Amino acid sequence: MPSLRAQPQGLRHPGPEPRARALSPAGHVRPVPGDVHHRGGHRGRGGGRLGDRRDRDRSAGASRFRAGAGPDIGGRDPRRPPLPQVVPGHAEGPAAPARPQPVEARLGKAPDRVYLDDAGAAPTLPEVAEALRNVPGGNPSSLHAEGRAARAALDAARDHLAAALNATRTEITFTASGTEAVNLAILGAAHRLPTHAAVLTWAAEHQSVIAAARNLQGAGHAVTIGPTDHNATVDLDAIKPGVGLISIGLANNEVGTIQPVAEAIERAHEIGALVHVDACAGPRWIDIPRGADLVSLSGHKLGAGRGGALFVRDGVRIDPQLHGGPQEWGRRAGREDVAAAVAIATAMTVNTSDRAARSKTAATQSAELRATLEELGGRLTGGDQRLPNYATATFARRRGEDMLLALDMGGIAASSGSACASGSLDPSHVLLAMGLSLDEALGSLRLTTGYPTTDQEVTRARAILTAVLVRTPAHA
């Protein structure tokens, strides 16, 4: 079968085009002859005052934010305590039965929560929140001054993300989410494969990858779902002649196992196959190997809070999955979300700096959490080569949802696997693919630290885990 790749390899297409320039301030418009536009003054984060105390008192129970105000980029101000809640019917009357003291009280600690679900949604980075303060609101396709300001911000974000990926601006396509980026890569590339070329992925990949492959299979495409080992590491022997496209994760989203992506790229290119790397999980901690033809990114896993992006190597053609205008180089129709583009470009730039130092801190913290999980009877999951912030285990006689609710009440935000499926009562397809029993797959727990996680929080989390999990009901 003839090669489907255009030479040469590499995330960056070599040539005379200079590397991407540094990101200009959001909304900056380069002057052109006859341009008399001057950007307006600072409008503030929320578009104006939220009102005085009496106004807030009169609107109790209403939304905390005025209609039309800007997005709450960083979430609730951590310095502001939550508003007290009044439960109807309990203001008067007989006293309610005494309830058990919360874990915080038993441990003698302040009721501060510990966020250990970075893999589910990384907290919005301060740099992202700052970058979003003055994002223009115009349509980038419009010719007026506001439209040009939006176009300038979008172009700067594209250049910034391209620089972080060692790519060119034409190789960057912004999407609404990581899931959309994955689907655009797999479906868009598969529709251009020769008739009998197969699509290959593996049983422990993210749901979006598996679902896209099944969609192709239902449409008549040849699809192979390869096996994984007990650590969720893919079996590269599944890469054989006749495969036209492979989709492999940078790291497993549920247990953190780092995949042999570089070797997969080499093997795939030897048989002329395209390679899609699902890099939604992992870029905060490890580099993306060069040579992939398609790379998908997820904003909320990078600390951007929103958006997605797809790297498409120069020379690779994909079919758009949304039809309409010519936006995003004809790969994705629809008005561009400038704020999301600025957010993900800023986040990726932050992620690529000081990776080694952050990874070292995360590895130390996760080792302590893993030790606690093992002491409490958990079976540790994930390979020796895993993302440094992951601490995962399964408990054969406990249910994941029981543990999550108990930990949540105790002050820990955790996960029982992929955020896209943690609300489901179905067993983890990743753990089943790893060969674990049904009981073990139903009792998974994932703790993932993030950039803001402190050693003191890890110490507190270990105490809460011990206090909570020993009391979580077991199931026969």
Coordinates of C-alpha atoms in Angstrom, one line a residue:
M1 CA 0.0 0.0 0.0
P2 CA 1.5 3.4 -0.9
S3 CA 2.6 5.7 1.9
L4 CA -0.2 8.0 3.2
R5 CA 2.4 10.4 4.7
A6 CA 4.1 13.4 3.2
Q7 CA 7.7 13.6 4.1
P8 CA 9.4 14.8 6.2
Q9 CA 8.5 13.7 9.8
G10 CA 8.3 16.0 12.8
L11 CA 5.8 18.2 14.6
R12 CA 7.4 21.2 12.8
H13 CA 7.4 21.3 9.0
P14 CA 10.9 22.4 8.0
G15 CA 11.2 25.3 5.6
P16 CA 12.0 28.9 5.3
E17 CA 9.0 30.1 7.3
P18 CA 10.2 31.6 10.6
R19 CA 9.1 30.3 14.0
A20 CA 6.0 31.7 15.5
R21 CA 6.3 35.1 17.0
A22 CA 5.7 35.8 20.7
L23 CA 2.1 36.3 21.6
S24 CA 1.0 39.9 21.3
P25 CA -1.3 41.3 24.0
A26 CA -4.9 40.1 23.5
G27 CA -6.8 42.5 21.3
H28 CA -3.7 44.3 20.0
V29 CA -4.2 45.5 16.4
R30 CA -1.2 46.2 14.3
P31 CA -1.5 49.6 12.7
V32 CA -2.2 49.6 8.9
P33 CA -2.3 52.7 6.6
G34 CA -5.5 54.6 7.2
D35 CA -6.4 52.7 10.4
V36 CA -7.7 55.2 12.9
H37 CA -9.0 52.6 15.4
H38 CA -7.9 52.9 19.0
R39 CA -8.8 50.2 21.4
G40 CA -11.2 51.3 24.2
G41 CA -10.2 51.6 27.8
H42 CA -10.1 48.8 30.2
R43 CA -13.7 47.5 30.7
G44 CA -13.0 45.4 33.8
R45 CA -13.5 41.7 34.4
G46 CA -17.2 41.8 35.0
G47 CA -18.2 44.7 32.8
G48 CA -19.0 46.9 35.8
R49 CA -19.9 47.0 39.5
L50 CA -21.9 44.1 40.9
G51 CA -23.9 46.5 43.0
D52 CA -23.7 47.6 46.7
R53 CA -24.5 45.4 49.7
R54 CA -28.1 46.5 49.8
D55 CA -28.6 45.6 46.2
R56 CA -27.2 42.1 46.9
D57 CA -29.4 41.7 50.0
R58 CA -32.5 42.6 48.0
S59 CA -31.6 40.0 45.3
A60 CA -30.9 37.1 47.7
G61 CA -31.4 33.8 46.1
A62 CA -30.7 35.2 42.6
S63 CA -27.6 34.6 40.5
R64 CA -24.4 36.0 41.9
F65 CA -23.5 37.4 38.5
R66 CA -25.4 40.0 36.5
A67 CA -26.8 38.9 33.1
G68 CA -24.3 39.8 30.5
A69 CA -21.3 40.0 32.8
G70 CA -18.1 38.3 31.7
P71 CA -17.3 34.7 32.5
D72 CA -16.0 33.8 36.0
I73 CA -12.6 32.8 34.7
G74 CA -11.1 31.5 37.9
G75 CA -14.2 30.1 39.6
R76 CA -15.2 31.3 43.1
D77 CA -12.7 33.6 44.8
P78 CA -10.9 31.2 47.2
R79 CA -10.7 34.1 49.8
R80 CA -14.5 34.5 49.9
P81 CA -16.3 32.0 52.2
P82 CA -19.3 30.2 50.7
L83 CA -22.6 31.9 51.3
P84 CA -24.6 30.3 54.2
Q85 CA -27.4 28.1 53.2
V86 CA -30.8 28.0 54.9
V87 CA -32.7 24.7 54.7
P88 CA -36.5 25.4 54.4
G89 CA -38.4 24.1 57.3
H90 CA -35.5 23.8 59.7
A91 CA -35.2 27.4 61.0
E92 CA -37.6 26.5 63.8
G93 CA -39.0 23.5 65.6
P94 CA -37.5 20.6 67.4
A95 CA -33.8 20.1 67.0
A96 CA -32.7 17.7 64.4
P97 CA -31.0 14.5 65.5
A98 CA -27.3 14.8 66.2
R99 CA -25.2 13.9 63.2
P100 CA -21.7 12.4 63.2
Q101 CA -19.0 15.0 63.3
P102 CA -17.4 15.6 59.9
V103 CA -14.0 14.2 59.3
E104 CA -12.5 17.7 59.6
A105 CA -13.7 18.0 63.2
R106 CA -12.5 14.5 64.1
L107 CA -9.1 15.3 62.6
G108 CA -8.9 18.7 64.3
K109 CA -8.3 20.4 61.0
A110 CA -9.8 23.4 59.3
P111 CA -12.6 22.6 56.8
D112 CA -10.4 23.3 53.7
R113 CA -10.9 21.0 50.8
V114 CA -8.1 19.2 49.0
Y115 CA -8.5 19.0 45.2
L116 CA -7.2 15.7 43.9
D117 CA -8.9 15.6 40.5
D118 CA -6.4 17.4 38.3
A119 CA -6.8 14.8 35.6
G120 CA -10.6 15.4 35.5
A121 CA -10.3 19.2 35.3
A122 CA -7.1 21.1 36.0
P123 CA -7.8 24.4 37.9
T124 CA -7.6 27.4 35.6
L125 CA -4.1 28.8 35.6
P126 CA -3.6 32.3 36.9
E127 CA -1.9 33.2 33.7
V128 CA -5.0 32.1 31.7
A129 CA -7.3 34.1 33.9
E130 CA -5.1 37.2 33.4
A131 CA -5.0 36.6 29.6
L132 CA -8.7 36.4 29.4
R133 CA -9.4 39.7 31.1
N134 CA -9.2 41.8 27.9
V135 CA -10.1 39.3 25.1
P136 CA -12.0 41.2 22.3
G137 CA -15.6 40.2 21.8
G138 CA -15.8 40.9 18.0
N139 CA -16.2 38.4 15.2
P140 CA -12.8 37.5 13.8
S141 CA -14.3 37.4 10.3
S142 CA -15.6 41.0 10.5
L143 CA -13.7 43.8 8.8
H144 CA -14.5 46.5 11.4
A145 CA -12.1 47.5 14.1
E146 CA -13.7 45.2 16.7
G147 CA -13.4 42.3 14.3
R148 CA -9.8 43.1 13.5
A149 CA -9.0 43.2 17.2
A150 CA -10.6 39.7 17.6
R151 CA -8.6 38.5 14.5
A152 CA -5.4 39.8 16.0
A153 CA -6.0 38.0 19.3
L154 CA -6.9 34.8 17.5
D155 CA -3.8 34.9 15.3
A156 CA -1.6 35.7 18.2
A157 CA -3.0 32.7 20.1
R158 CA -2.5 30.4 17.1
D159 CA 1.2 31.6 16.8
H160 CA 1.7 31.1 20.6
L161 CA 0.3 27.5 20.5
A162 CA 2.3 26.7 17.4
A163 CA 5.5 27.9 19.1
A164 CA 4.7 25.7 22.1
L165 CA 4.3 22.7 19.8
N166 CA 7.2 23.5 17.6
A167 CA 4.8 23.8 14.7
T168 CA 3.6 26.4 12.2
R169 CA 0.4 28.4 12.5
T170 CA -1.3 26.6 9.5
E171 CA -0.9 23.3 11.4
I172 CA -3.1 24.5 14.3
T173 CA -6.9 24.1 14.3
F174 CA -8.9 25.3 17.3
T175 CA -11.9 23.2 18.4
A176 CA -14.5 23.4 21.2
S177 CA -13.1 20.6 23.2
G178 CA -10.7 17.7 23.3
T179 CA -13.4 15.3 22.4
E180 CA -14.1 17.3 19.2
A181 CA -10.4 17.4 18.4
V182 CA -10.2 13.6 18.8
N183 CA -13.2 13.0 16.6
L184 CA -12.0 15.5 13.9
A185 CA -8.7 13.7 13.8
I186 CA -10.0 10.1 13.6
L187 CA -13.1 10.6 11.5
G188 CA -11.5 13.3 9.3
A189 CA -8.4 11.3 8.5
A190 CA -10.2 7.9 8.2
H191 CA -12.6 9.3 5.5
R192 CA -9.6 9.9 3.3
L193 CA -8.0 6.5 3.7
P194 CA -7.9 4.0 0.9
T195 CA -11.0 1.7 0.8
H196 CA -9.4 -1.3 2.6
A197 CA -7.0 0.5 5.0
A198 CA -7.8 -0.2 8.6
V199 CA -8.1 2.1 11.6
L200 CA -6.2 0.8 14.7
T201 CA -6.6 1.8 18.4
W202 CA -6.5 0.0 21.7
A203 CA -9.0 -1.3 24.2
A204 CA -7.9 1.0 27.1
E205 CA -8.0 4.3 25.1
H206 CA -10.3 7.2 26.1
Q207 CA -14.0 6.8 25.4
S208 CA -13.9 9.4 22.7
V209 CA -11.3 7.4 20.7
I210 CA -13.2 4.1 21.1
A211 CA -16.5 5.7 20.2
A212 CA -15.1 7.3 17.1
A213 CA -13.6 4.0 16.0
R214 CA -16.9 2.2 16.6
N215 CA -18.6 4.9 14.6
L216 CA -16.3 4.2 11.7
Q217 CA -16.8 0.4 12.1
G218 CA -20.6 0.9 11.9
A219 CA -20.1 2.8 8.7
G220 CA -18.3 0.0 7.1
H221 CA -14.6 0.9 7.8
A222 CA -12.2 -1.8 8.9
V223 CA -11.4 -1.2 12.5
T224 CA -9.1 -3.1 14.9
I225 CA -9.2 -2.7 18.7
G226 CA -5.9 -3.9 19.9
P227 CA -5.2 -5.4 23.4
T228 CA -3.3 -3.9 26.3
D229 CA -1.3 -5.5 29.2
H230 CA -2.1 -5.4 32.9
N231 CA -0.7 -1.8 33.1
A232 CA -2.8 -0.5 30.2
T233 CA 0.3 -0.4 28.0
V234 CA -0.7 -0.9 24.3
D235 CA 0.5 -3.9 22.3
L236 CA 2.5 -2.4 19.4
D237 CA 2.5 -5.8 17.6
A238 CA -1.0 -4.8 16.5
I239 CA 0.6 -2.3 14.1
K240 CA 0.7 -4.4 10.9
P241 CA 0.6 -3.8 7.1
G242 CA -2.9 -2.9 6.0
V243 CA -3.3 -0.4 8.9
G244 CA -3.8 3.2 7.5
L245 CA -4.4 5.1 10.7
I246 CA -3.5 4.5 14.4
S247 CA -4.8 6.4 17.4
I248 CA -2.7 6.1 20.5
G249 CA -2.9 8.1 23.8
L250 CA 0.1 10.0 25.1
A251 CA -0.8 8.5 28.5
N252 CA -3.7 6.6 29.8
N253 CA -6.4 8.9 31.3
E254 CA -7.5 6.6 34.1
V255 CA -4.3 5.0 35.4
G256 CA -1.7 7.4 34.0
T257 CA 0.5 4.8 32.2
I258 CA 2.7 6.6 29.6
Q259 CA 2.4 4.9 26.2
P260 CA 5.4 4.1 23.9
V261 CA 4.3 6.8 21.5
A262 CA 7.7 7.4 19.8
E263 CA 8.0 3.7 18.9
A264 CA 4.4 3.5 17.7
I265 CA 5.1 6.5 15.4
E266 CA 8.2 4.8 14.0
R267 CA 6.4 1.5 13.4
A268 CA 3.4 3.1 11.8
H269 CA 5.4 5.3 9.4
E270 CA 7.3 2.2 8.3
I271 CA 4.1 0.8 6.9
G272 CA 2.9 4.2 5.6
A273 CA 0.2 4.7 8.2
L274 CA -0.9 8.0 9.8
V275 CA -0.6 8.5 13.5
H276 CA -3.0 10.4 15.8
V277 CA -1.7 11.0 19.3
D278 CA -4.5 11.7 21.8
A279 CA -2.5 14.1 24.0
C280 CA -5.5 15.3 26.0
A281 CA -3.9 13.6 29.1
G282 CA -0.3 14.3 29.9
P283 CA 1.1 17.5 28.3
R284 CA 1.1 19.2 31.7
W285 CA 3.8 16.7 32.8
I286 CA 5.6 15.2 29.8
D287 CA 6.7 16.1 26.3
I288 CA 4.8 15.1 23.2
P289 CA 7.1 13.0 21.0
R290 CA 7.7 14.5 17.6
G291 CA 6.7 12.9 14.3
A292 CA 2.9 12.5 14.9
D293 CA 0.6 13.5 12.0
L294 CA -2.3 14.5 14.2
V295 CA -2.3 15.6 17.9
S296 CA -5.4 16.5 19.9
L297 CA -5.4 18.7 23.0
S298 CA -8.0 19.5 25.7
G299 CA -8.2 22.9 27.3
H300 CA -9.7 21.8 30.6
K301 CA -6.9 19.3 31.2
L302 CA -4.3 21.9 30.5
G303 CA -5.6 24.5 33.0
A304 CA -7.3 26.5 30.3
G305 CA -10.8 25.7 31.5
R306 CA -12.2 25.5 28.0
G307 CA -11.5 24.8 24.4
G308 CA -9.5 22.2 22.4
A309 CA -7.0 22.1 19.6
L310 CA -5.8 19.8 16.9
F311 CA -2.3 19.7 15.3
V312 CA -2.5 18.6 11.7
R313 CA 0.9 18.2 10.1
D314 CA 1.4 20.0 6.8
G315 CA 0.6 17.7 4.0
V316 CA -2.0 15.7 5.9
R317 CA -5.6 16.2 4.6
I318 CA -8.7 15.6 6.8
D319 CA -12.3 16.0 6.1
P320 CA -14.2 18.5 8.2
Q321 CA -16.9 17.2 10.5
L322 CA -18.7 20.6 10.8
H323 CA -19.7 22.2 7.5
G324 CA -20.3 25.8 6.8
G325 CA -17.7 28.6 6.5
P326 CA -14.0 28.4 5.7
Q327 CA -12.8 29.0 9.3
E328 CA -9.8 27.1 10.7
W329 CA -8.2 26.5 7.3
G330 CA -11.3 24.8 6.1
R331 CA -11.1 22.1 8.7
R332 CA -13.7 23.3 11.2
A333 CA -16.6 25.7 10.2
G334 CA -18.2 28.2 12.6
R335 CA -17.3 31.4 14.4
E336 CA -14.0 31.0 16.3
D337 CA -14.0 31.1 20.0
V338 CA -11.3 33.7 20.5
A339 CA -11.3 33.4 24.3
A340 CA -10.9 29.6 24.2
A341 CA -8.1 30.0 21.8
V342 CA -6.3 32.5 24.0
A343 CA -6.9 30.3 27.0
I344 CA -5.5 27.0 25.5
A345 CA -2.5 28.8 23.9
T346 CA -1.6 30.5 27.2
A347 CA -2.1 27.2 29.2
M348 CA 0.1 25.2 26.8
T349 CA 2.8 27.7 27.0
V350 CA 2.8 27.6 30.8
N351 CA 2.7 23.7 30.7
T352 CA 5.8 23.6 28.5
S353 CA 7.9 25.6 31.0
D354 CA 9.4 24.0 34.2
R355 CA 8.0 20.6 33.5
A356 CA 10.9 18.8 35.2
A357 CA 10.5 20.7 38.5
R358 CA 6.8 20.3 38.6
S359 CA 7.0 16.6 37.7
K360 CA 9.5 16.0 40.5
T361 CA 7.2 17.6 43.1
A362 CA 4.2 15.7 41.8
A363 CA 6.0 12.4 41.8
T364 CA 6.9 12.8 45.5
Q365 CA 3.3 13.7 46.4
S366 CA 1.7 10.9 44.4
A367 CA 4.2 8.4 46.0
E368 CA 2.8 9.3 49.4
L369 CA -0.8 9.0 48.3
R370 CA 0.0 5.6 46.6
A371 CA 1.5 4.3 49.8
T372 CA -1.6 5.3 51.7
L373 CA -3.9 3.6 49.2
E374 CA -1.9 0.4 49.4
E375 CA -1.8 0.5 53.2
L376 CA -5.6 0.7 53.2
G377 CA -5.9 -2.4 51.1
G378 CA -6.0 -1.0 47.6
R379 CA -4.4 -2.7 44.6
L380 CA -2.2 -0.1 42.9
T381 CA -2.8 0.3 39.2
G382 CA -0.7 1.9 36.4
G383 CA 2.7 1.1 35.1
D384 CA 6.1 2.1 36.4
Q385 CA 6.2 4.6 33.6
R386 CA 3.2 6.8 34.5
L387 CA 2.3 10.4 34.7
P388 CA 4.0 11.7 37.9
N389 CA 0.8 13.1 39.5
Y390 CA -1.2 9.9 39.4
A391 CA -2.1 7.7 42.4
T392 CA -4.6 5.0 41.4
A393 CA -5.9 1.8 43.0
T394 CA -8.8 -0.6 43.1
F395 CA -10.7 -2.0 46.1
A396 CA -12.3 -5.3 45.3
R397 CA -15.0 -5.1 48.0
R398 CA -15.8 -1.4 47.8
R399 CA -17.7 0.7 45.2
G400 CA -16.1 3.7 43.6
E401 CA -19.2 5.9 44.0
D402 CA -19.3 5.1 47.8
M403 CA -15.7 6.1 48.2
L404 CA -16.1 9.2 46.2
L405 CA -19.1 10.4 48.2
A406 CA -17.5 9.7 51.5
L407 CA -14.3 11.5 50.5
D408 CA -16.2 14.4 49.1
M409 CA -18.0 14.8 52.5
G410 CA -14.6 14.5 54.2
G411 CA -13.1 17.3 52.1
I412 CA -11.4 15.5 49.2
A413 CA -12.3 15.9 45.5
A414 CA -11.3 12.7 43.8
S415 CA -12.4 10.6 40.9
S416 CA -13.2 7.0 40.1
G417 CA -11.7 7.1 36.6
S418 CA -12.4 9.1 33.5
A419 CA -14.4 12.3 34.1
C420 CA -16.4 11.4 31.0
A421 CA -17.7 8.2 32.7
S422 CA -17.4 8.8 36.4
G423 CA -21.1 9.6 36.6
S424 CA -21.9 6.1 35.2
L425 CA -22.4 3.0 37.3
D426 CA -20.7 0.9 34.6
P427 CA -17.3 -0.7 35.3
S428 CA -14.2 1.0 33.9
H429 CA -13.5 -0.3 30.4
V430 CA -9.9 0.5 31.0
L431 CA -9.6 -1.7 34.1
L432 CA -11.4 -4.5 32.4
A433 CA -9.1 -4.2 29.4
M434 CA -6.2 -4.5 31.9
G435 CA -7.6 -7.9 33.0
L436 CA -9.0 -6.8 36.4
S437 CA -12.1 -8.5 37.8
L438 CA -15.6 -6.9 37.7
D439 CA -15.5 -6.2 41.4
E440 CA -12.1 -4.5 41.1
A441 CA -13.2 -2.5 38.1
L442 CA -16.2 -1.2 40.0
G443 CA -14.0 -0.1 43.0
S444 CA -11.5 2.2 41.3
L445 CA -10.1 5.4 42.9
R446 CA -8.0 8.0 41.1
L447 CA -6.2 10.7 43.0
T448 CA -4.3 13.2 40.8
T449 CA -2.4 16.2 42.1
G450 CA -2.0 19.5 40.3
Y451 CA 0.3 22.5 40.1
P452 CA -1.3 24.2 43.2
T453 CA -1.2 21.1 45.3
T454 CA 0.9 21.6 48.5
D455 CA 2.7 19.0 50.7
Q456 CA 0.5 20.1 53.5
E457 CA -2.6 19.2 51.5
V458 CA -1.2 15.8 50.7
T459 CA -0.5 15.1 54.4
R460 CA -4.1 16.2 55.2
A461 CA -5.5 14.1 52.3
R462 CA -3.7 11.0 53.7
A463 CA -5.3 11.5 57.1
I464 CA -8.7 11.9 55.5
L465 CA -8.3 8.9 53.3
T466 CA -7.4 6.8 56.4
A467 CA -10.3 8.1 58.4
V468 CA -12.8 7.7 55.6
L469 CA -11.9 4.5 53.7
V470 CA -11.8 2.3 56.7
R471 CA -15.4 3.1 57.3
T472 CA -16.6 2.8 53.7
P473 CA -19.0 -0.1 53.5
A474 CA -17.8 -3.3 51.9
H475 CA -19.8 -5.2 49.3
A476 CA -20.0 -8.9 49.1

